[in-house]
Coordinates of C-alpha atoms in Angstrom, one line a residue:
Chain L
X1 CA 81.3 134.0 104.3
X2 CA 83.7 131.6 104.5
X3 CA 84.2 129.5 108.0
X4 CA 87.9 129.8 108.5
X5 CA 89.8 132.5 106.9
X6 CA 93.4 133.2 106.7
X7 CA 94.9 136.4 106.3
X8 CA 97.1 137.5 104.1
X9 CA 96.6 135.4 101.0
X10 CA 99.6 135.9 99.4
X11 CA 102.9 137.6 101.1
X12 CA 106.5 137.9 100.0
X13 CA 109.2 138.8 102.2
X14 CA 112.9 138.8 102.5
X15 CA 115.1 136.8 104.5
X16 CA 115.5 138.1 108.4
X17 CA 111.9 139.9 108.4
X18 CA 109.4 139.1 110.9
X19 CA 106.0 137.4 109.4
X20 CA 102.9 136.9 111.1
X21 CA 100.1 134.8 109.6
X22 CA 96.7 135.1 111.0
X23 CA 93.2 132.4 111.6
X24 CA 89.8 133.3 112.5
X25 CA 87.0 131.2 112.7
X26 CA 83.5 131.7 113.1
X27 CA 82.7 127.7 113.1
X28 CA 82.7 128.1 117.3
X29 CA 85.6 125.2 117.5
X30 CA 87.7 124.8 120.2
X31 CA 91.0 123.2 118.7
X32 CA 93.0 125.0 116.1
X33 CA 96.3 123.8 113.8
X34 CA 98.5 125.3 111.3
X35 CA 100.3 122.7 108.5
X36 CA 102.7 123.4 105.6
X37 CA 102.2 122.2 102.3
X38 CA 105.4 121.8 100.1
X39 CA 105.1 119.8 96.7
X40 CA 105.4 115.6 97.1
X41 CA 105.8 116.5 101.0
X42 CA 101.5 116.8 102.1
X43 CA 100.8 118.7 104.5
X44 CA 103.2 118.9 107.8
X45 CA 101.9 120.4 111.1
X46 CA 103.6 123.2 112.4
X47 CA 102.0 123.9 115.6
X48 CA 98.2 123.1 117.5
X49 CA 96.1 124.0 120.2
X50 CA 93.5 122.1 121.4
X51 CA 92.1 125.0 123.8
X52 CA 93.0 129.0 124.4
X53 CA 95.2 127.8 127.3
X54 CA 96.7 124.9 125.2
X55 CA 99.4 124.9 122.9
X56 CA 101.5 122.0 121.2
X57 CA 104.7 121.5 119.0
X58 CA 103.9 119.9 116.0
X59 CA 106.6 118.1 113.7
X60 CA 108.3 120.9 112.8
X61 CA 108.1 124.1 114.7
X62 CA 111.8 124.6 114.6
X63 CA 111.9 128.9 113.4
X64 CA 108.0 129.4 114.2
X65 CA 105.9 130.2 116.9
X66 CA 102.2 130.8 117.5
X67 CA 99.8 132.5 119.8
X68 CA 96.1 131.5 120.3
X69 CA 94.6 135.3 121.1
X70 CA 91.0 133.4 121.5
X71 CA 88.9 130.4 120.7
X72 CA 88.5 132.0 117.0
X73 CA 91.7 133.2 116.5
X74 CA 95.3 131.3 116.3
X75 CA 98.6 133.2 114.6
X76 CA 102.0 131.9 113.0
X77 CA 105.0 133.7 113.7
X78 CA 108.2 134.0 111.6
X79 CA 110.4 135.1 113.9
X80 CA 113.2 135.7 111.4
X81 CA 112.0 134.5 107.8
X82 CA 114.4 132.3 105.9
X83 CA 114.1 130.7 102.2
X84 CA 113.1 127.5 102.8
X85 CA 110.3 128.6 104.5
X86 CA 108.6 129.5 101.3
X87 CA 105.4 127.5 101.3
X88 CA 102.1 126.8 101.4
X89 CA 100.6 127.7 104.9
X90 CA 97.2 126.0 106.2
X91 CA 94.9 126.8 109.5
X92 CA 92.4 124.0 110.5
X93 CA 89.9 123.5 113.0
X94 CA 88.4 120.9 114.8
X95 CA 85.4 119.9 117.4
X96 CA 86.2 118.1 120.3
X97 CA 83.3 117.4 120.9
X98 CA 82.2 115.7 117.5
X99 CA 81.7 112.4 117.1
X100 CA 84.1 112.4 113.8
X101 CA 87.4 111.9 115.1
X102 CA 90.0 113.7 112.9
X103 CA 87.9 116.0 111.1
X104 CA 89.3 119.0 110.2
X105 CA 88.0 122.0 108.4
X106 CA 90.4 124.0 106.5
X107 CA 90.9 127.6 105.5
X108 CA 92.2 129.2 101.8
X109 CA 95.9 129.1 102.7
X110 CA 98.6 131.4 102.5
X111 CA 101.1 131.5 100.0
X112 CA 104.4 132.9 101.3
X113 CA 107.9 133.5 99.2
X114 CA 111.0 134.4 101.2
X115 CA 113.4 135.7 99.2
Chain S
X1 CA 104.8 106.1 115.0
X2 CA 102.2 106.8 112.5
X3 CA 102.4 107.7 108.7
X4 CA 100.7 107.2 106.0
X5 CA 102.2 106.1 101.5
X6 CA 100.1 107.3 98.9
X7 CA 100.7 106.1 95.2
X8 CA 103.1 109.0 93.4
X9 CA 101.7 111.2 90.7
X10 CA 100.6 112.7 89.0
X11 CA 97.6 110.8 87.5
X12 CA 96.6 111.9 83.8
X13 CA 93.2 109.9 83.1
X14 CA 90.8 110.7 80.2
X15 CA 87.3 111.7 81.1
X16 CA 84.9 108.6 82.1
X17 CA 88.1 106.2 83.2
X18 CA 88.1 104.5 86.2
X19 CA 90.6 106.2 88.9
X20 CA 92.5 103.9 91.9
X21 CA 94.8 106.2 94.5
X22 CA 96.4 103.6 96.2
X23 CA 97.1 104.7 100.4
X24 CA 98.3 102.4 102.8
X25 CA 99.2 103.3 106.5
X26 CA 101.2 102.1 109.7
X27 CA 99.8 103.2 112.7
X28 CA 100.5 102.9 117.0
X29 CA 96.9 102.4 117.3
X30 CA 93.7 101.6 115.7
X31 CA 93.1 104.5 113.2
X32 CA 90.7 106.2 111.6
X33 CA 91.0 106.9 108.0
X34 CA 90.2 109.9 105.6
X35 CA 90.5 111.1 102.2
X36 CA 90.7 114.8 101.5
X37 CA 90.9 116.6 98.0
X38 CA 92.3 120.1 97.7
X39 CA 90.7 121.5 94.7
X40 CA 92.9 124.8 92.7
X41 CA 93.9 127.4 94.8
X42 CA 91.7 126.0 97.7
X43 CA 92.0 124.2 101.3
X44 CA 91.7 120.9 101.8
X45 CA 88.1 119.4 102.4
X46 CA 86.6 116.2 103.7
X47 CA 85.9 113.8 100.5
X48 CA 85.1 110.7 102.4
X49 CA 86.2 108.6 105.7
X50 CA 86.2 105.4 107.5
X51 CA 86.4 104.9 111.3
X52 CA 86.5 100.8 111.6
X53 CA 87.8 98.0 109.5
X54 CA 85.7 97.2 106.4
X55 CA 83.8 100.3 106.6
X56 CA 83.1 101.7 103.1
X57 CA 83.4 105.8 103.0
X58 CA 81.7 107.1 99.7
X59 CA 81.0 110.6 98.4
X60 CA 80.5 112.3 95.0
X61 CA 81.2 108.9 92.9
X62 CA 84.2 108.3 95.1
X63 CA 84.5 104.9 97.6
X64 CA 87.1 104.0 99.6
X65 CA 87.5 100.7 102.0
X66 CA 89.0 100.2 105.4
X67 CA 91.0 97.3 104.9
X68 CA 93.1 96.2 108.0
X69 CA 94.3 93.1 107.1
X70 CA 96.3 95.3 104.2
X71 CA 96.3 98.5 106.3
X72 CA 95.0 100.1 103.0
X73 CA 92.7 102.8 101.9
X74 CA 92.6 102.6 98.4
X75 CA 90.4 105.6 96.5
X76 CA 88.3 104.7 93.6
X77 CA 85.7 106.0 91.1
X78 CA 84.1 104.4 88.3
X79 CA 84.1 107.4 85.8
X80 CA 86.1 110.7 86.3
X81 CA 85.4 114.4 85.4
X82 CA 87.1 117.1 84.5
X83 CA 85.8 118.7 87.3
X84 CA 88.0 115.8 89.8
X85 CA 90.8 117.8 88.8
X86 CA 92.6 118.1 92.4
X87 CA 95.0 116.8 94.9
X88 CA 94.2 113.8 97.2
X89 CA 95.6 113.3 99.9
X90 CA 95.0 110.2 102.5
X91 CA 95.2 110.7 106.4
X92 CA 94.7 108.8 109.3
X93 CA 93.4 109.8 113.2
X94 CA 94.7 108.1 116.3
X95 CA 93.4 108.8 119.6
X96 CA 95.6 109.7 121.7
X97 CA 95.6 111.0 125.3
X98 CA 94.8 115.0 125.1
X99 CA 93.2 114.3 121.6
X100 CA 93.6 113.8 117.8
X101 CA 95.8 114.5 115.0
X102 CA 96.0 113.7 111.4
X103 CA 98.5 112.7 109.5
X104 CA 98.6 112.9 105.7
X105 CA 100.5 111.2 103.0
X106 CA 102.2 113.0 100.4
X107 CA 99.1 114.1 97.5
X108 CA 98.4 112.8 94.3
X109 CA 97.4 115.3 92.0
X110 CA 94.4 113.9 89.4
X111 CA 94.3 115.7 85.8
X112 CA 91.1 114.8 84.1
X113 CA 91.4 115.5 80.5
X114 CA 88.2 116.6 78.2

C-alpha cells in the first residue's frame, strides 16, 4: 500500500462549488504540505503544517484553506472553486526528526478541472 | 528570498546520450540541494541530494554536484533510457526557525527516444 495517498484522483467541478481534497499517511510523519503543479510553473506550496496544532500559509493560499484532522491526515479546501484553479494538486510529508533536511515524500496527486 | 532556475525544456535525447539539466539557485542561507523526478502520472520522488558544497549526490546513473562558488546543481548521466522519461525538477532546503521548506524550480521534462 502506498505511503501517502490522496483522495480523489481525478475531480471536475464547476465554478462556485466547494472542493475538498484529502491526505493520509501511514509513514507516522509529523509535518504535512500541499503544492500545485501547473506546466513551466513546478510545484508551488499552498499551505503546511509542521504539527496537528500547526498550520502555515504557503505562497499562495489566497481561495484555499486546510485543516490538519490528525498527524495522518491534512485536507485542502476550495471554498468557492474558480477556473484557474484547475491543476495539479500534491500532499507531502516530512520527518522532523530526520537527519535529511528537506526531504519530502509525495503522494499520486489530484487532478482537478474547474469548469 | 530563495528560488531556484532550471534549464527550459523540453529535452528530446536519443537512447545512450549523455543528459546535463542545468539548476542554479539563490538562497538567504546555506542550502541544501535536491533533485526530484516525477515519473507519468506519479508524485514526485527523491532522485538524489547534496547537503554541503562539493558534495556529489548520485543515484540510478544520475550525479549531481554542489557547487557554491556557481550556486549550481547541474544533473548529469552518461547514457539515458527510455525508461528516464520524466520531469526533473531541482529544489533547495533552508533551515529556518520553526523548520524547512523546499523550493523547486520550474521541471524539465526528459523524452528518451528508442
Amino acid at each position: 500500500d502506498a505511503d501517502v495517498t490522496q483522495t480523489p484522483r481525478n475531480r471536475i467541478t464547476k465554478t462556485g462549488k466547494r472542493i475538498m481534497l484529502e491526505c493520509s499517511q501511514t509513514k507516522g510523519h509529523d509535518r504535512m504540505y500541499w503544492y500545485r503543479q501547473d506546466p513551466g510553473l513546478g510545484l508551488r506550496l499552498i499551505y503546511y503544517s509542521f504539527d496537528v496544532k500547526d498550520i502555515n500559509k504557503g505562497e499562495i493560499s489566497d481561495g484555499y484553506s486546510v485543516s490538519r484532522q490528525a498527524q495522518a491526515k491534512f485536507s485542502l479546501s476550495l471554498e468557492s472553486a474558480i477556473p484557474n484553479q484547475t491543476a495539479l494538486y500534491f500532499c507531502a510529508t516530512s520527518d522532523s526528526t530526520s537527519g535529511v533536511l528537506g526531504e519530502q515524500f509525495f503522494g499520486p496527486g489530484t487532478r482537478l478541472t474547474v469548469l | 528570498g530563495n528560488s531556484v532556475t532550471q534549464m527550459e525544456g523540453p529535452v528530446t535525447l536519443s537512447e545512450e546520450a549523455f543528459l546535463t539539466i542545468n539548476c542554479t539557485y539563490t538562497a538567504t542561507g546555506y542550502p541544501s540541494l535536491f533533485w526530484y523526478v516525477q515519473y507519468p502520472g506519479e508524485g514526485l520522488q527523491l532522485l538524489l541530494k547534496a547537503t554541503k558544497a562539493d558534495d556529489k549526490g548520485s543515484n540510478k546513473g544520475f550525479e549531481a554536484t554542489y557547487r557554491k562558488e556557481t550556486t549550481s546543481f547541474h544533473l548529469e548521466k552518461g547514457s539515458v533510457q527510455v525508461s528516464d522519461s520524466a520531469v526533473y525538477f531541482c529544489a533547495l532546503s533552508v533551515r529556518e526557525t520553526s523548520g524547512s521548506r523546499l523550493t523547486f524550480g520550474e521541471g524539465t521534462q526528459l523524452t528518451v527516444n528508442p
